[in-house]
PDB file of C-alpha atoms in Angstrom:
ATOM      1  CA  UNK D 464       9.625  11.771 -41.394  1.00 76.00           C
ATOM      2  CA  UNK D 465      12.261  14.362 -43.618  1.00 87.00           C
ATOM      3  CA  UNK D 466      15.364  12.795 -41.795  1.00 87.00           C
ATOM      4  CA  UNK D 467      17.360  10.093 -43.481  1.00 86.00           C
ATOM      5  CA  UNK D 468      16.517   5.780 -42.708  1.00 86.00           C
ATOM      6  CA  UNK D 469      19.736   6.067 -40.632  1.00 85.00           C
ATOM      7  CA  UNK D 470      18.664   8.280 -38.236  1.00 89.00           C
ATOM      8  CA  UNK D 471      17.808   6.989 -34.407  1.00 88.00           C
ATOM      9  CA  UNK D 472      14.723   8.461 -33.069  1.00 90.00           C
ATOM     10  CA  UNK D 473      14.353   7.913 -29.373  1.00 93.00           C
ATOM     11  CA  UNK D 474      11.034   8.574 -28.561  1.00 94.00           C
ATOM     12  CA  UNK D 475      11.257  10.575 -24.793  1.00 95.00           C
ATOM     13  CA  UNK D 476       7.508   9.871 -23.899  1.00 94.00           C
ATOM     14  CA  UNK D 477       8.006   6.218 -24.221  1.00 94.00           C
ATOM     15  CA  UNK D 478      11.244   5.605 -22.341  1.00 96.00           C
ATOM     16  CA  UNK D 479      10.904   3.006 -19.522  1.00 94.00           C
ATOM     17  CA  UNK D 480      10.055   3.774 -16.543  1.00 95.00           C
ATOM     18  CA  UNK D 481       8.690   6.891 -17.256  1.00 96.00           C
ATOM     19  CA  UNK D 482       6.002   8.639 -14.709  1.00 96.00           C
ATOM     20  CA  UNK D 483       2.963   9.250 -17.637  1.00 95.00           C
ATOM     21  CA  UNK D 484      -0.152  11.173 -15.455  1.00 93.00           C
ATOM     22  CA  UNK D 485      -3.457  10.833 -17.882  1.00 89.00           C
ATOM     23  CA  UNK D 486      -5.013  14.480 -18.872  1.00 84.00           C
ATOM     24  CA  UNK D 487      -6.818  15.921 -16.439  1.00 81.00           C
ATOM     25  CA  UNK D 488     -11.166  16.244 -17.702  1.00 68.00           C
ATOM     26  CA  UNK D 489     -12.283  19.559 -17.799  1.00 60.00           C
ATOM     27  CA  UNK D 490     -10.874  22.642 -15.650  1.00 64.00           C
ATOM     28  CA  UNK D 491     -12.876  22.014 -11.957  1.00 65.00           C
ATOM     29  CA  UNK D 492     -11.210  19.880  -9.527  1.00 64.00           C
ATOM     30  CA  UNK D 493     -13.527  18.986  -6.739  1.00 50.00           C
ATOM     31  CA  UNK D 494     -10.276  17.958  -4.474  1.00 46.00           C
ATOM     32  CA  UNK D 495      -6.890  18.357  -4.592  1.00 42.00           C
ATOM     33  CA  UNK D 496      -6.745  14.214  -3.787  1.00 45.00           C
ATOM     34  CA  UNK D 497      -8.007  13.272  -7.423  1.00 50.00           C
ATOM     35  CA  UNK D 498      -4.725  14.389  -9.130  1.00 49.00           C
ATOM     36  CA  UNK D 499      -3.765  12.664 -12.042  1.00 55.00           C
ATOM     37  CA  UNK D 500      -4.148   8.965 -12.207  1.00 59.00           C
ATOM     38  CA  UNK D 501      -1.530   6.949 -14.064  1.00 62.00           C
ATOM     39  CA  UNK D 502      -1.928   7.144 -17.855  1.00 55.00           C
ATOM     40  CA  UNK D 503      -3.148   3.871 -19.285  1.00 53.00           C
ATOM     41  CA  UNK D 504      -1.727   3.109 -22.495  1.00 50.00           C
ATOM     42  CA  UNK D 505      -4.551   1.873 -23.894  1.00 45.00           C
ATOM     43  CA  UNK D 506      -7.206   4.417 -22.374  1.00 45.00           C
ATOM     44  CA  UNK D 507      -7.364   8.189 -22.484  1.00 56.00           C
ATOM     45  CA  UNK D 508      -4.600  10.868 -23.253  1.00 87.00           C
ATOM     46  CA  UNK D 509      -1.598  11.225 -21.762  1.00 90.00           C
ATOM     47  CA  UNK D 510      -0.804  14.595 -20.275  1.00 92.00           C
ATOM     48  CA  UNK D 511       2.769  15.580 -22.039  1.00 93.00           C
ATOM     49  CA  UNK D 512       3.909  18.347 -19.828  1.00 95.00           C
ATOM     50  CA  UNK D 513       6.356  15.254 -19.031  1.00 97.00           C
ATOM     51  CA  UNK D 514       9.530  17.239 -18.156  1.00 97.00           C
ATOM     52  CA  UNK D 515       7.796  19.263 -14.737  1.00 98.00           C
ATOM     53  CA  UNK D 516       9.002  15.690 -12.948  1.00 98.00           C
ATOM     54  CA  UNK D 517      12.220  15.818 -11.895  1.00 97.00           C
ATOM     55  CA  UNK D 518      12.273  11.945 -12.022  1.00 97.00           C
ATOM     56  CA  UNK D 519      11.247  11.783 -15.744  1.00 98.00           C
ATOM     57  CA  UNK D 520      14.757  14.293 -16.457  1.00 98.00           C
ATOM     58  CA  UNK D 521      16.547  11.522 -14.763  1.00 98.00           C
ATOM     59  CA  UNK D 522      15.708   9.048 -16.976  1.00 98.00           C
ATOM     60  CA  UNK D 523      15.411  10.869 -20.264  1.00 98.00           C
ATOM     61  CA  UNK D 524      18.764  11.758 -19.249  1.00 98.00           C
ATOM     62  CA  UNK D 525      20.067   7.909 -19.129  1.00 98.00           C
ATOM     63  CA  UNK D 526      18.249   7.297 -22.368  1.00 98.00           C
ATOM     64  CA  UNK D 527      19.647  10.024 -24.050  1.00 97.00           C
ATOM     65  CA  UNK D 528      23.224   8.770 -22.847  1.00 98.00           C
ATOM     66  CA  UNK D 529      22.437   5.392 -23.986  1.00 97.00           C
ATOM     67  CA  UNK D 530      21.327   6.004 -27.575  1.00 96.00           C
ATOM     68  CA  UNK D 531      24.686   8.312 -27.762  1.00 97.00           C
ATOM     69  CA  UNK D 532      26.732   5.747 -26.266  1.00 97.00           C
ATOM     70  CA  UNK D 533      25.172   3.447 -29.254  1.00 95.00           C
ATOM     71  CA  UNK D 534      25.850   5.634 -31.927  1.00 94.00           C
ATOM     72  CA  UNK D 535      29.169   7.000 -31.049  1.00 96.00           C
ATOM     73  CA  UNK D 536      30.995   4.579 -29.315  1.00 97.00           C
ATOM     74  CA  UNK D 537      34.340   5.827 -28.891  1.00 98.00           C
ATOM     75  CA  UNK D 538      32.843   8.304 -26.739  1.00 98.00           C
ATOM     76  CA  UNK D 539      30.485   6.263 -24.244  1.00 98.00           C
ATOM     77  CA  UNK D 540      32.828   6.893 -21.417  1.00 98.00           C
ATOM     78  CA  UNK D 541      32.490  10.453 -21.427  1.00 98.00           C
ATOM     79  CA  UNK D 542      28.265  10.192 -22.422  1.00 98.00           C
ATOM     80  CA  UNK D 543      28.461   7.912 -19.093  1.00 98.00           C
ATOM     81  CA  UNK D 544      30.197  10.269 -16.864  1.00 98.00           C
ATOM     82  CA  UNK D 545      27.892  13.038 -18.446  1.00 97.00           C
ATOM     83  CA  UNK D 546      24.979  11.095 -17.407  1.00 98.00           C
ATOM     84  CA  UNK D 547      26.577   9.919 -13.663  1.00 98.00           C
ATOM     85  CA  UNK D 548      26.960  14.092 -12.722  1.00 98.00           C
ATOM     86  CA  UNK D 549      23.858  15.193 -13.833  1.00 97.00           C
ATOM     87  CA  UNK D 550      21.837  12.075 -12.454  1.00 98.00           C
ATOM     88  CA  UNK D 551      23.301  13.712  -9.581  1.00 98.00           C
ATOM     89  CA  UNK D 552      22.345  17.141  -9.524  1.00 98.00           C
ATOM     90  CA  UNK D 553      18.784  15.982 -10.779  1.00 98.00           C
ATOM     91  CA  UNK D 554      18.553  14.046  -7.397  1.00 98.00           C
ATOM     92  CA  UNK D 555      19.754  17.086  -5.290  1.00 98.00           C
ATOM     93  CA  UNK D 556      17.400  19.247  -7.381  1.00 98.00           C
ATOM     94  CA  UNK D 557      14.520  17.196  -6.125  1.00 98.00           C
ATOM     95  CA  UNK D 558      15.689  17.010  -2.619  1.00 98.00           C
ATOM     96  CA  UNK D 559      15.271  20.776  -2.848  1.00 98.00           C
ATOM     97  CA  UNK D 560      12.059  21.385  -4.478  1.00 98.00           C
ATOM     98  CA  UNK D 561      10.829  18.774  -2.257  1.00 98.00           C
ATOM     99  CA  UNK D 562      11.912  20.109   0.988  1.00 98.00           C
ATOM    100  CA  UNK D 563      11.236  24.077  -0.298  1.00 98.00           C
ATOM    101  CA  UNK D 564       7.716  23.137  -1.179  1.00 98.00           C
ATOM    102  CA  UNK D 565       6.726  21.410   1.682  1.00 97.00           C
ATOM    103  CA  UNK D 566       5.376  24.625   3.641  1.00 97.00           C
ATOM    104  CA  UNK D 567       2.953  25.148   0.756  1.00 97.00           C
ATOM    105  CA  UNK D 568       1.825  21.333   0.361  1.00 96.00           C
ATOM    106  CA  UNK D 569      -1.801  22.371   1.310  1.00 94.00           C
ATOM    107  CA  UNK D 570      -2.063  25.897  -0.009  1.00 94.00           C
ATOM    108  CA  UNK D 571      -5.124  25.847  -2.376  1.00 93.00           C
ATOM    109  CA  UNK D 572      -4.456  27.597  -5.643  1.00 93.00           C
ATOM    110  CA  UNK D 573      -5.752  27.890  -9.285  1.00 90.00           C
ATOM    111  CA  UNK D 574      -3.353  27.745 -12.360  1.00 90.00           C
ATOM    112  CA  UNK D 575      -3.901  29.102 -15.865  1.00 86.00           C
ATOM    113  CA  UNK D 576      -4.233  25.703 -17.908  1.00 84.00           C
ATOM    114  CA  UNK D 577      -3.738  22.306 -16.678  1.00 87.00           C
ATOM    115  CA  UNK D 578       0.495  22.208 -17.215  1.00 91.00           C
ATOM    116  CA  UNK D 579       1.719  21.449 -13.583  1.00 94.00           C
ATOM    117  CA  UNK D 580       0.489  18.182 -12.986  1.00 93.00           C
ATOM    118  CA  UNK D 581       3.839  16.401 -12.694  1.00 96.00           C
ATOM    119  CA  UNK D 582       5.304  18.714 -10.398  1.00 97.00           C
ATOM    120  CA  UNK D 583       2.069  18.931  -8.304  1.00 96.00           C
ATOM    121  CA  UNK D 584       1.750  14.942  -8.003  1.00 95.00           C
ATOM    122  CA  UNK D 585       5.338  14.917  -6.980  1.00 97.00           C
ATOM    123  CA  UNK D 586       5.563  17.071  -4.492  1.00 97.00           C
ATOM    124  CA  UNK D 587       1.821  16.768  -3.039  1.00 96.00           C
ATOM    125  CA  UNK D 588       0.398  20.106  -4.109  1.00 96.00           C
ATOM    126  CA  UNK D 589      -3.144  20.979  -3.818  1.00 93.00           C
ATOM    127  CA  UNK D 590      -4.508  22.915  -7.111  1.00 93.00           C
ATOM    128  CA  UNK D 591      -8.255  23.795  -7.444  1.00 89.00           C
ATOM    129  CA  UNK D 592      -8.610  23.861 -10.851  1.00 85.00           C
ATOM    130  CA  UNK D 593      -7.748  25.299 -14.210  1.00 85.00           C
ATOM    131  CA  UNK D 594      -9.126  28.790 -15.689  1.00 83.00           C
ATOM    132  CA  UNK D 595      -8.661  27.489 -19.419  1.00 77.00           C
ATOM    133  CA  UNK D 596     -10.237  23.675 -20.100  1.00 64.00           C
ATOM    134  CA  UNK D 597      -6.782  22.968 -22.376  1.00 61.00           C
ATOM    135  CA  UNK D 598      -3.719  24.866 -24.087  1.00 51.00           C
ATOM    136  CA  UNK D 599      -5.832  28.088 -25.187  1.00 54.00           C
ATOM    137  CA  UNK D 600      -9.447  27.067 -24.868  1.00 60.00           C
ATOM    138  CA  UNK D 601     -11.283  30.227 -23.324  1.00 67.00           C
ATOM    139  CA  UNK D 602     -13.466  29.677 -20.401  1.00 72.00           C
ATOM    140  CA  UNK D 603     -17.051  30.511 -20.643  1.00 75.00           C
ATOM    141  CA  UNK D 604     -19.235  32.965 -18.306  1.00 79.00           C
ATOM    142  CA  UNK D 605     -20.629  29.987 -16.609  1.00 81.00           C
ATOM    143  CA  UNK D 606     -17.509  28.143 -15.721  1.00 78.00           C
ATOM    144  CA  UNK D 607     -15.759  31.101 -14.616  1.00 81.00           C
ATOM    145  CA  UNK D 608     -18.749  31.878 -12.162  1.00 84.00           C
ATOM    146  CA  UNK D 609     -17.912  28.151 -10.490  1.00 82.00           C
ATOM    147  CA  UNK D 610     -14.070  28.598  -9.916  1.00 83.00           C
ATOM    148  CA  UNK D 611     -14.772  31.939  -8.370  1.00 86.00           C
ATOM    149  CA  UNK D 612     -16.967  30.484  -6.052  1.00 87.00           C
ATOM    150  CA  UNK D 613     -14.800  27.639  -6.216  1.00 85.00           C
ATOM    151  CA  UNK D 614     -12.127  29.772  -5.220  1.00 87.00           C
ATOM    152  CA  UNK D 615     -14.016  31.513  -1.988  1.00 89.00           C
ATOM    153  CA  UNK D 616     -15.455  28.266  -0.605  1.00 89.00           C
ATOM    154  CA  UNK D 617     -11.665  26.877  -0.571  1.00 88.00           C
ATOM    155  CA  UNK D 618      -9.457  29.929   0.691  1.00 87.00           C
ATOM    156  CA  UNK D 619      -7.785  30.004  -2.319  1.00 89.00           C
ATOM    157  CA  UNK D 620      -4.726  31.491  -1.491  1.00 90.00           C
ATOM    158  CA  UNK D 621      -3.361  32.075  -5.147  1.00 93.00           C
ATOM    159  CA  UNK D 622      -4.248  31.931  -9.159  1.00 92.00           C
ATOM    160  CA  UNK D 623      -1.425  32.252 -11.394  1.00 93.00           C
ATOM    161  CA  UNK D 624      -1.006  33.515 -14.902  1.00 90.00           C
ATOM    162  CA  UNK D 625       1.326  32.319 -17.615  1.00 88.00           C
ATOM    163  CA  UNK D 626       2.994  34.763 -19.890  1.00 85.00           C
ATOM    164  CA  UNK D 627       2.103  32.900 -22.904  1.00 79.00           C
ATOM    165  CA  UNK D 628      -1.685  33.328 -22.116  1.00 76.00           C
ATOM    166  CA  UNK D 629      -3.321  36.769 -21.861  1.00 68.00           C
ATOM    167  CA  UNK D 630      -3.936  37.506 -18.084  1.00 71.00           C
ATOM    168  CA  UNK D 631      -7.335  39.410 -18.476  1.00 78.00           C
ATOM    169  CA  UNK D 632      -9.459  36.432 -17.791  1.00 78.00           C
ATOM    170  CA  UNK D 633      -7.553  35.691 -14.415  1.00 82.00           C
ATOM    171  CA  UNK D 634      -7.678  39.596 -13.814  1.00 83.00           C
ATOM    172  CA  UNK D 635     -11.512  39.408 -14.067  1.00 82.00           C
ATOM    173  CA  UNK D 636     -11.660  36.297 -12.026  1.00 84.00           C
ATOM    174  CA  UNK D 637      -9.901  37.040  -8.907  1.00 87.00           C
ATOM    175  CA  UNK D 638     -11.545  41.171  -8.870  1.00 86.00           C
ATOM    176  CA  UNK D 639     -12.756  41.314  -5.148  1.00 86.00           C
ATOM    177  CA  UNK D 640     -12.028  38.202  -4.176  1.00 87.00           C
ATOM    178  CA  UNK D 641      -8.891  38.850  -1.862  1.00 89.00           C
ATOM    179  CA  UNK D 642      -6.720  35.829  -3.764  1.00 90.00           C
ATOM    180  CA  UNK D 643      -3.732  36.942  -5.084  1.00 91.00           C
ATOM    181  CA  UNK D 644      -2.061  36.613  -8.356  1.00 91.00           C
ATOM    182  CA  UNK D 645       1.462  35.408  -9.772  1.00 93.00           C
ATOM    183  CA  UNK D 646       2.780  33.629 -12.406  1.00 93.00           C
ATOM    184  CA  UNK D 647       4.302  30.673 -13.363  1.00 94.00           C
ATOM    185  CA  UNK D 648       5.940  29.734 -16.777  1.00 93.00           C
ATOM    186  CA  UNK D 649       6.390  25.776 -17.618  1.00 93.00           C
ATOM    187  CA  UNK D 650       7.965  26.792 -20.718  1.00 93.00           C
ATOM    188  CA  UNK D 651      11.073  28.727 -19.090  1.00 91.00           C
ATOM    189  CA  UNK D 652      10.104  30.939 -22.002  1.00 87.00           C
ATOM    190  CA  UNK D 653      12.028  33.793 -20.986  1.00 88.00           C
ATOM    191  CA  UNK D 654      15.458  31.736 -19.575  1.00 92.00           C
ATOM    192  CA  UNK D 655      18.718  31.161 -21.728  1.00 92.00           C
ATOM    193  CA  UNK D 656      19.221  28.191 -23.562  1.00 92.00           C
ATOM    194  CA  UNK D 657      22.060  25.837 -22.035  1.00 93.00           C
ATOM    195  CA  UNK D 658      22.868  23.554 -19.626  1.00 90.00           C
ATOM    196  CA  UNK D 659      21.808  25.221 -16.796  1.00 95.00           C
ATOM    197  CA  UNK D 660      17.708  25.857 -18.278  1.00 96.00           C
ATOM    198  CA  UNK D 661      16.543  23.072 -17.198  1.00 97.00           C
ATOM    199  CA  UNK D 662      17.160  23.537 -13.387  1.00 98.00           C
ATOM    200  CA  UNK D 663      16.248  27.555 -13.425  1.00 97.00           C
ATOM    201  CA  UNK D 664      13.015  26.401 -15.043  1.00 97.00           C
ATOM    202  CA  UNK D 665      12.254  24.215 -12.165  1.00 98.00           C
ATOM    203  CA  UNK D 666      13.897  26.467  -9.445  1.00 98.00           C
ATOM    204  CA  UNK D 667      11.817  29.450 -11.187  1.00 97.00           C
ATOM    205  CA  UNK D 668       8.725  27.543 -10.699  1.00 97.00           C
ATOM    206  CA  UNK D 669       9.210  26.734  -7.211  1.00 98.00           C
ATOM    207  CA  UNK D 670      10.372  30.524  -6.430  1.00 97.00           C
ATOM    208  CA  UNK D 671       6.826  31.787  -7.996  1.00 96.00           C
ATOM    209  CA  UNK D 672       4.785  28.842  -5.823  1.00 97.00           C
ATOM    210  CA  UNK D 673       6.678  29.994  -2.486  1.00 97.00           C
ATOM    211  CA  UNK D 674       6.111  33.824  -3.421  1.00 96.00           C
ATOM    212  CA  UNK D 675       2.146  33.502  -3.629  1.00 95.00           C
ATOM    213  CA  UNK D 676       1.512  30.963  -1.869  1.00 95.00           C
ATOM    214  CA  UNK D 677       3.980  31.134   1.621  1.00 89.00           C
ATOM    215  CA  UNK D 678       3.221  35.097   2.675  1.00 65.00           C
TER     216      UNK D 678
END
């Protein structure tokens, strides 16, 4: 609302074609089938961890392009060759994740807050449930009773923490249950700015799935 009349705004959450998952309700998931249905635009919240879909970067990517192209003409052959080579490493960046994950489709597992949804509708993942109810809401006594039993009656093999979220509650959850513990950042808190982020963050999130969940 600060910039200038003259400035173009292209809203990334709207862009065509765009996979949009509706928030998840509450932190329990009784099966790893319900998953996130698509987000109506007229019902219900749409979850914005947008970027974990490797399809959605393909298309903010032509946006992006596009609105450059627009605005700076002279240059839209190089925006469009821009766009062309990383379309294309998007695409063999799925491939991978896609054909890395596969082993762990139907691991059970339990994540710190409900972030992964993309990436676990995508490539057919099979979380449990959330310890925190949304971005740092703190379970109660009684909820965290029902994903530890949750947890046992599943085989979860894994939970996993997030560095941004303090890991005592999942500590406290998993004691004596046998389920291990990693982590996984959607942020890529931790990784260098540049062109390169984008994949490490997605490559760093499929290194921590495989970790916990393939041994």
């Amino acid at each position: 609302a600060t910039l200038g009349p003259e400035v173009r705004v292209l809203e990334l959450a709207q862009v065509e074609g765009l996979r949009r998952l509706a928030s998840r309700r509450g932190g329990l998931w009784i099966s790893p089938e319900e998953g996130h249905a698509e987000a109506d635009d007229d019902h219900g919240a749409v979850d914005m961890h947008l970027w974990l879909d490797a399809g959605n970067a393909e298309r903010w990517v032509a946006a992006i392009a596009a609105d450059l192209a627009a605005i700076d003409p002279g240059n839209a052959a190089a925006y469009e060759a821009n766009r062309t080579r990383t379309a294309q490493r998007l695409r063999a960046l799925d491939a991978d994740l896609r054909a890395r994950l596969a082993p762990v489709r139907e691991k059970p597992y339990v994540v710190f807050h409900d972030a992964y949804g993309y990436l676990e509708t995508r490539y057919g993942l099979s979380p449990l449930g959330s310890v925190s109810v949304g971005d740092g809401r703190a379970p109660g006594a009684r909820r965290l009773r029902a994903l530890r039993q949750l947890l046992l009656d599943r085989g979860a093999r894994c939970a996993f923490a997030e560095p941004q979220f303090d890991s005592g509650l999942l500590r406290n959850l998993l004691d004596g249950t046998g389920v291990r513990s990693g982590r996984l950042d959607p942020l890529g808190a931790a990784l260098d700015p540049g062109p390169e982020q984008y994949f490490r963050l997605m490559r760093a999130l499929a290194d921590s799935l495989l970790d916990c969940l393939g041994g």
